[in-house]
Amino acid sequence: MQKNKNNDNITPITAAVFSLLTYLALTAGSGSILLWSLPELIAAIIFAAVTALLVYRVFNSLKIKTTPAFLNPIRWILLLAYALGPFFIALTKANLDVAYRVLTGKINPGIVKIKPDLETDLGITLLANSITLTPGTLSVDLDEENNLFIHWINVKHPEPKIEDVCSCFPEWIRRITQ
Amino acid sequence: MNPLLILLGIGLIFQTLGSLALHRFPDVYTRLHGATKCSTFGSIFIYLGVVAYATTLSTPGLILGAHTLLVMLLILLTNSTGSHAIARSAYRAGIMPKQAVVDKLAEEKK
C-alpha cells in the first residue's frame, strides 16, 4: 500500500477545478464575458467551493487514499488511449455476446473470484468499473486483499484466469495508475 | 446511407435488446447485465448520432455536441458505479444468484 500523507489538500482543489471546468463547459455561450454571463460565472465558483468542501469532508471521514501521481498528463493520455482502444473493443465484443445470450437464453451464471494484484485504491476502482461496464461481467464485492468477486453470465471455469474474465484490463490499469 | 440513421439504428437495436433481457433473464444479477449495460451501449450510439446531427448545424450546434459528449462521459461513470451498488446491496440483502454454477462469495462468507 502507498503512503500519501501530504496530499490531503490536493484532492479538494482538484475536485474544485474539475467542477468549475464541467460547469463552464455546460454553460458555454450564455453571455458576453468571453463565453459566459456574470451570474453563471458566480454560480460556477460557488458550486466549485461547495464541491471542494464535500470532497474534503467525505475523503477525510472515509480515510480514502488518493494518488496524486494521477495528475500527471501522460497518465491521462494513457487513460484516453485505453478507453478508446482495448476497452471499447472489449465492450463491443461483450455486447454482441450478451445480445446473443438475450436472444437465445443460453446462460451459465455464477460468481467467481479473481486476484488482480493492483496496489492502489484508484487502480482497483478503475478495474471494478471497467469490469462492471463490460456486459457479461459485474463486480459484486471485494475483500480486504483487493480480490474482486465477479458475477459472470457465462462461467467457463470455476477458477478462471484473469484474462478470461477481463481480457487485458489489469495490465493497462497498472500502466495508468502505477 | 445517412450515418446519422445508422448510428441511431444501432443504438435502438441495443436498447431493445436491453429491455428484452429484463424479461428473459431469471434474477437481479443477470437482468442487470442486460438492462444496464446493453442500454448504455445503445445510448452511446444514440449520443454519437446526436453529435453527428450537431455537426451539421452552425455555432449552437457545436455547443450541443460538446454537451452531449460530456453527458456521455458522465453516464459511463455513473452507470458502472450505480449497477455495482445495486449488485452489492442485493447480495448483502441475501438475494442468491439463480441457476448459479459456482458462488465463490458464498463459500468465502462461510
Coordinates of C-alpha atoms in Angstrom, one line a residue:
Chain A
M1 CA 0.0 0.0 0.0
Q2 CA 1.2 3.5 -0.8
K3 CA 1.5 6.1 1.9
N4 CA 0.5 9.6 0.9
K5 CA 0.4 12.0 3.9
N6 CA 1.0 15.4 2.2
N7 CA -1.7 15.3 -0.4
D8 CA -4.8 15.9 1.9
N9 CA -5.1 19.4 0.4
I10 CA -4.6 18.5 -3.3
T11 CA -7.7 16.3 -3.7
P12 CA -10.3 19.0 -2.8
I13 CA -8.6 21.6 -5.0
T14 CA -8.5 19.1 -7.9
A15 CA -12.2 18.4 -7.4
A16 CA -13.0 22.2 -7.4
V17 CA -11.1 22.7 -10.6
F18 CA -12.9 19.8 -12.3
S19 CA -16.3 21.1 -11.0
L20 CA -15.5 24.5 -12.3
L21 CA -14.5 23.2 -15.8
T22 CA -17.6 21.0 -16.0
Y23 CA -19.9 23.8 -15.1
L24 CA -18.2 26.2 -17.5
A25 CA -18.4 23.6 -20.3
L26 CA -22.1 23.1 -19.7
T27 CA -22.9 26.8 -19.7
A28 CA -20.7 27.9 -22.5
G29 CA -22.3 30.5 -24.8
S30 CA -24.6 32.0 -22.1
G31 CA -23.3 35.6 -22.2
S32 CA -20.7 38.2 -23.2
I33 CA -17.7 37.8 -20.7
L34 CA -15.7 35.6 -23.1
L35 CA -18.4 33.0 -23.5
W36 CA -20.2 33.2 -20.1
S37 CA -22.6 35.6 -18.4
L38 CA -21.8 37.0 -14.9
P39 CA -24.4 35.1 -12.9
E40 CA -23.2 31.8 -14.4
L41 CA -19.5 32.6 -13.5
I42 CA -20.5 33.4 -9.9
A43 CA -22.6 30.2 -9.7
A44 CA -19.7 28.2 -11.1
I45 CA -17.4 29.5 -8.4
I46 CA -19.9 28.8 -5.6
F47 CA -20.6 25.2 -6.8
A48 CA -16.8 24.6 -7.1
A49 CA -16.3 25.7 -3.5
V50 CA -19.2 23.5 -2.2
T51 CA -17.8 20.5 -4.2
A52 CA -14.3 21.1 -2.6
L53 CA -15.8 21.2 0.9
L54 CA -17.9 18.0 0.3
V55 CA -14.9 16.1 -1.2
Y56 CA -12.7 17.2 1.7
R57 CA -15.2 16.0 4.3
V58 CA -16.0 12.7 2.6
F59 CA -12.4 11.8 1.9
N60 CA -11.4 12.7 5.5
S61 CA -14.2 10.8 7.1
L62 CA -13.7 7.7 5.0
K63 CA -9.9 7.9 5.0
I64 CA -9.7 7.3 1.3
K65 CA -6.1 7.0 0.0
T66 CA -5.6 9.2 -3.1
T67 CA -3.0 9.0 -5.8
P68 CA -1.5 12.4 -6.6
A69 CA 0.6 10.9 -9.4
F70 CA -2.7 10.7 -11.4
L71 CA -2.5 14.4 -12.1
N72 CA 0.4 13.6 -14.5
P73 CA -0.9 14.3 -18.0
I74 CA 0.9 11.3 -19.5
R75 CA -1.4 9.1 -17.5
W76 CA -4.4 11.0 -18.8
I77 CA -3.3 10.3 -22.4
L78 CA -2.8 6.6 -21.5
L79 CA -6.3 6.5 -19.9
L80 CA -7.8 8.0 -23.1
A81 CA -5.9 5.5 -25.3
Y82 CA -7.2 2.7 -23.0
A83 CA -10.8 3.9 -23.1
L84 CA -10.8 4.3 -26.9
G85 CA -8.7 1.3 -27.8
P86 CA -8.7 -2.0 -25.9
F87 CA -11.6 -1.1 -23.7
F88 CA -14.0 -0.1 -26.5
I89 CA -13.1 -3.2 -28.5
A90 CA -13.8 -5.4 -25.4
L91 CA -17.1 -3.5 -24.8
T92 CA -18.3 -4.1 -28.3
K93 CA -17.4 -7.9 -28.3
A94 CA -19.1 -8.3 -24.9
N95 CA -22.2 -6.5 -26.0
L96 CA -22.5 -8.8 -29.1
D97 CA -22.0 -11.8 -26.8
V98 CA -24.7 -10.7 -24.4
A99 CA -27.0 -9.8 -27.3
Y100 CA -26.6 -13.4 -28.4
R101 CA -27.5 -14.7 -24.9
V102 CA -30.5 -12.4 -24.7
L103 CA -31.9 -13.8 -27.9
T104 CA -31.1 -17.5 -27.3
G105 CA -31.4 -17.6 -23.5
K106 CA -28.3 -19.7 -23.1
I107 CA -26.8 -18.5 -19.8
N108 CA -24.5 -20.2 -17.3
P109 CA -24.2 -17.6 -14.5
G110 CA -22.0 -17.7 -11.3
I111 CA -19.8 -15.7 -9.0
V112 CA -16.1 -16.1 -9.5
K113 CA -13.1 -14.7 -7.7
I114 CA -10.1 -13.0 -9.4
K115 CA -6.9 -11.7 -7.9
P116 CA -5.9 -8.6 -10.0
D117 CA -2.8 -7.7 -7.8
L118 CA -3.4 -4.0 -8.1
E119 CA -1.9 -1.9 -5.3
T120 CA -3.7 1.5 -5.3
D121 CA -7.3 2.2 -4.5
L122 CA -7.6 4.2 -7.7
G123 CA -6.5 1.2 -9.8
I124 CA -8.9 -1.2 -8.2
T125 CA -11.8 1.3 -8.6
L126 CA -10.9 1.7 -12.3
L127 CA -10.7 -2.1 -12.8
A128 CA -14.0 -2.7 -11.0
N129 CA -15.8 0.0 -13.0
S130 CA -14.3 -1.3 -16.3
I131 CA -15.5 -4.8 -15.4
T132 CA -18.9 -3.6 -14.5
L133 CA -19.3 -1.5 -17.7
T134 CA -18.5 -4.5 -19.8
P135 CA -21.7 -6.6 -20.2
G136 CA -21.4 -10.2 -19.1
T137 CA -19.2 -9.4 -16.1
L138 CA -20.4 -7.5 -13.0
S139 CA -18.3 -6.8 -9.9
V140 CA -20.3 -7.6 -6.8
D141 CA -17.9 -7.3 -3.9
L142 CA -14.3 -7.1 -2.9
D143 CA -12.4 -8.3 0.1
E144 CA -9.5 -6.8 2.2
E145 CA -6.8 -8.1 -0.2
N146 CA -8.3 -6.3 -3.2
N147 CA -9.7 -9.5 -4.7
L148 CA -12.8 -9.0 -6.8
F149 CA -15.9 -11.1 -6.8
I150 CA -17.4 -11.0 -10.2
H151 CA -20.9 -12.2 -11.4
W152 CA -20.2 -13.8 -14.7
I153 CA -23.0 -14.6 -17.1
N154 CA -21.1 -17.4 -18.9
V155 CA -18.9 -19.3 -16.5
K156 CA -16.3 -21.3 -18.4
H157 CA -14.3 -22.4 -15.5
P158 CA -15.0 -22.1 -11.7
E159 CA -11.5 -20.7 -11.0
P160 CA -10.7 -18.7 -14.2
K161 CA -7.6 -16.8 -15.2
I162 CA -7.8 -13.0 -15.2
E163 CA -7.5 -12.9 -19.0
D164 CA -10.7 -14.9 -19.4
V165 CA -12.8 -12.5 -17.3
C166 CA -11.5 -9.1 -18.2
S167 CA -9.0 -9.6 -21.1
C168 CA -6.1 -7.2 -20.9
F169 CA -7.6 -4.6 -18.5
P170 CA -5.3 -5.2 -15.4
E171 CA -2.1 -4.6 -17.4
W172 CA -3.4 -1.3 -18.9
I173 CA -4.6 -0.1 -15.5
R174 CA -1.2 -1.0 -13.9
R175 CA 0.4 1.1 -16.6
I176 CA -2.0 4.0 -16.0
T177 CA -2.1 4.1 -12.2
Q178 CA 1.4 2.9 -11.0
Chain B
M1 CA -27.0 5.8 -46.3
N2 CA -27.1 8.6 -43.8
P3 CA -24.5 7.9 -41.0
L4 CA -27.0 9.6 -38.6
L5 CA -29.6 6.9 -39.3
I6 CA -27.0 4.1 -38.9
L7 CA -25.9 5.3 -35.5
L8 CA -29.5 5.7 -34.3
G9 CA -30.4 2.3 -35.7
I10 CA -27.5 0.5 -33.8
G11 CA -28.5 2.4 -30.7
L12 CA -32.1 1.4 -30.9
I13 CA -31.3 -2.3 -31.5
F14 CA -29.2 -2.5 -28.3
Q15 CA -31.8 -0.5 -26.3
T16 CA -34.4 -3.0 -27.4
L17 CA -32.2 -6.0 -26.5
G18 CA -31.6 -4.4 -23.1
S19 CA -35.3 -4.2 -22.3
L20 CA -35.8 -7.7 -23.8
A21 CA -33.2 -9.0 -21.3
L22 CA -35.2 -7.7 -18.4
H23 CA -38.0 -10.2 -19.4
R24 CA -35.9 -13.2 -20.3
F25 CA -33.3 -13.4 -17.6
P26 CA -34.1 -15.1 -14.2
D27 CA -32.7 -13.0 -11.4
V28 CA -31.5 -9.5 -10.5
Y29 CA -27.8 -10.0 -11.4
T30 CA -28.4 -11.4 -14.9
R31 CA -31.0 -8.7 -15.5
L32 CA -28.5 -6.1 -14.6
H33 CA -26.3 -7.3 -17.4
G34 CA -28.9 -6.7 -20.0
A35 CA -30.8 -3.8 -18.6
T36 CA -27.9 -1.5 -17.6
K37 CA -25.0 -2.5 -19.9
C38 CA -26.8 -3.1 -23.2
S39 CA -28.8 0.1 -22.8
T40 CA -25.7 2.1 -22.0
F41 CA -24.0 0.8 -25.2
G42 CA -27.2 1.7 -27.1
S43 CA -27.2 5.2 -25.6
I44 CA -23.6 5.7 -26.5
F45 CA -24.6 5.3 -30.2
I46 CA -27.6 7.5 -29.8
Y47 CA -25.4 10.2 -28.3
L48 CA -23.0 9.8 -31.2
G49 CA -26.0 10.2 -33.5
V50 CA -26.8 13.5 -31.8
V51 CA -23.2 14.6 -32.2
A52 CA -23.4 13.7 -35.9
Y53 CA -26.6 15.8 -36.2
A54 CA -24.9 18.7 -34.3
T55 CA -22.0 18.9 -36.7
T56 CA -24.5 19.7 -39.5
L57 CA -25.7 22.8 -37.6
S58 CA -23.9 26.2 -37.1
T59 CA -22.4 27.6 -33.9
P60 CA -25.1 26.5 -31.4
G61 CA -24.6 23.0 -32.8
L62 CA -21.0 22.8 -31.6
I63 CA -22.2 23.6 -28.1
L64 CA -24.9 20.9 -28.4
G65 CA -22.2 18.4 -29.5
A66 CA -19.9 19.3 -26.6
H67 CA -22.7 18.9 -24.1
T68 CA -23.7 15.6 -25.5
L69 CA -20.1 14.3 -25.3
L70 CA -19.9 15.5 -21.6
V71 CA -23.2 13.7 -20.8
M72 CA -21.9 10.5 -22.5
L73 CA -18.8 10.6 -20.2
L74 CA -20.9 11.2 -17.1
I75 CA -23.3 8.4 -18.0
L76 CA -20.4 6.0 -18.4
L77 CA -19.1 6.9 -14.9
T78 CA -22.5 6.8 -13.1
N79 CA -23.8 3.6 -14.8
S80 CA -20.9 1.4 -13.7
T81 CA -20.9 2.7 -10.1
G82 CA -24.7 2.5 -10.0
S83 CA -25.0 -1.0 -11.2
H84 CA -22.2 -2.1 -8.8
A85 CA -24.1 -0.5 -5.9
I86 CA -27.3 -2.4 -6.9
A87 CA -25.5 -5.7 -7.2
R88 CA -23.6 -5.3 -3.9
S89 CA -26.7 -4.3 -1.9
A90 CA -28.7 -7.1 -3.5
Y91 CA -26.1 -9.6 -2.4
R92 CA -25.9 -8.1 1.1
A93 CA -29.7 -8.3 1.4
G94 CA -29.4 -12.0 0.9
I95 CA -30.6 -12.5 -2.7
M96 CA -28.7 -15.5 -4.1
P97 CA -28.0 -15.7 -7.8
K98 CA -30.4 -18.2 -9.5
Q99 CA -29.1 -21.1 -11.7
A100 CA -25.6 -20.3 -10.5
V101 CA -23.0 -23.0 -11.3
V102 CA -20.5 -21.5 -8.8
D103 CA -20.7 -19.0 -6.0
K104 CA -17.2 -18.2 -4.6
L105 CA -18.6 -15.3 -2.5
A106 CA -20.9 -17.6 -0.5
E107 CA -18.0 -20.1 0.0
E108 CA -15.9 -17.2 1.3
K109 CA -18.5 -15.9 3.7
K110 CA -18.9 -19.3 5.5

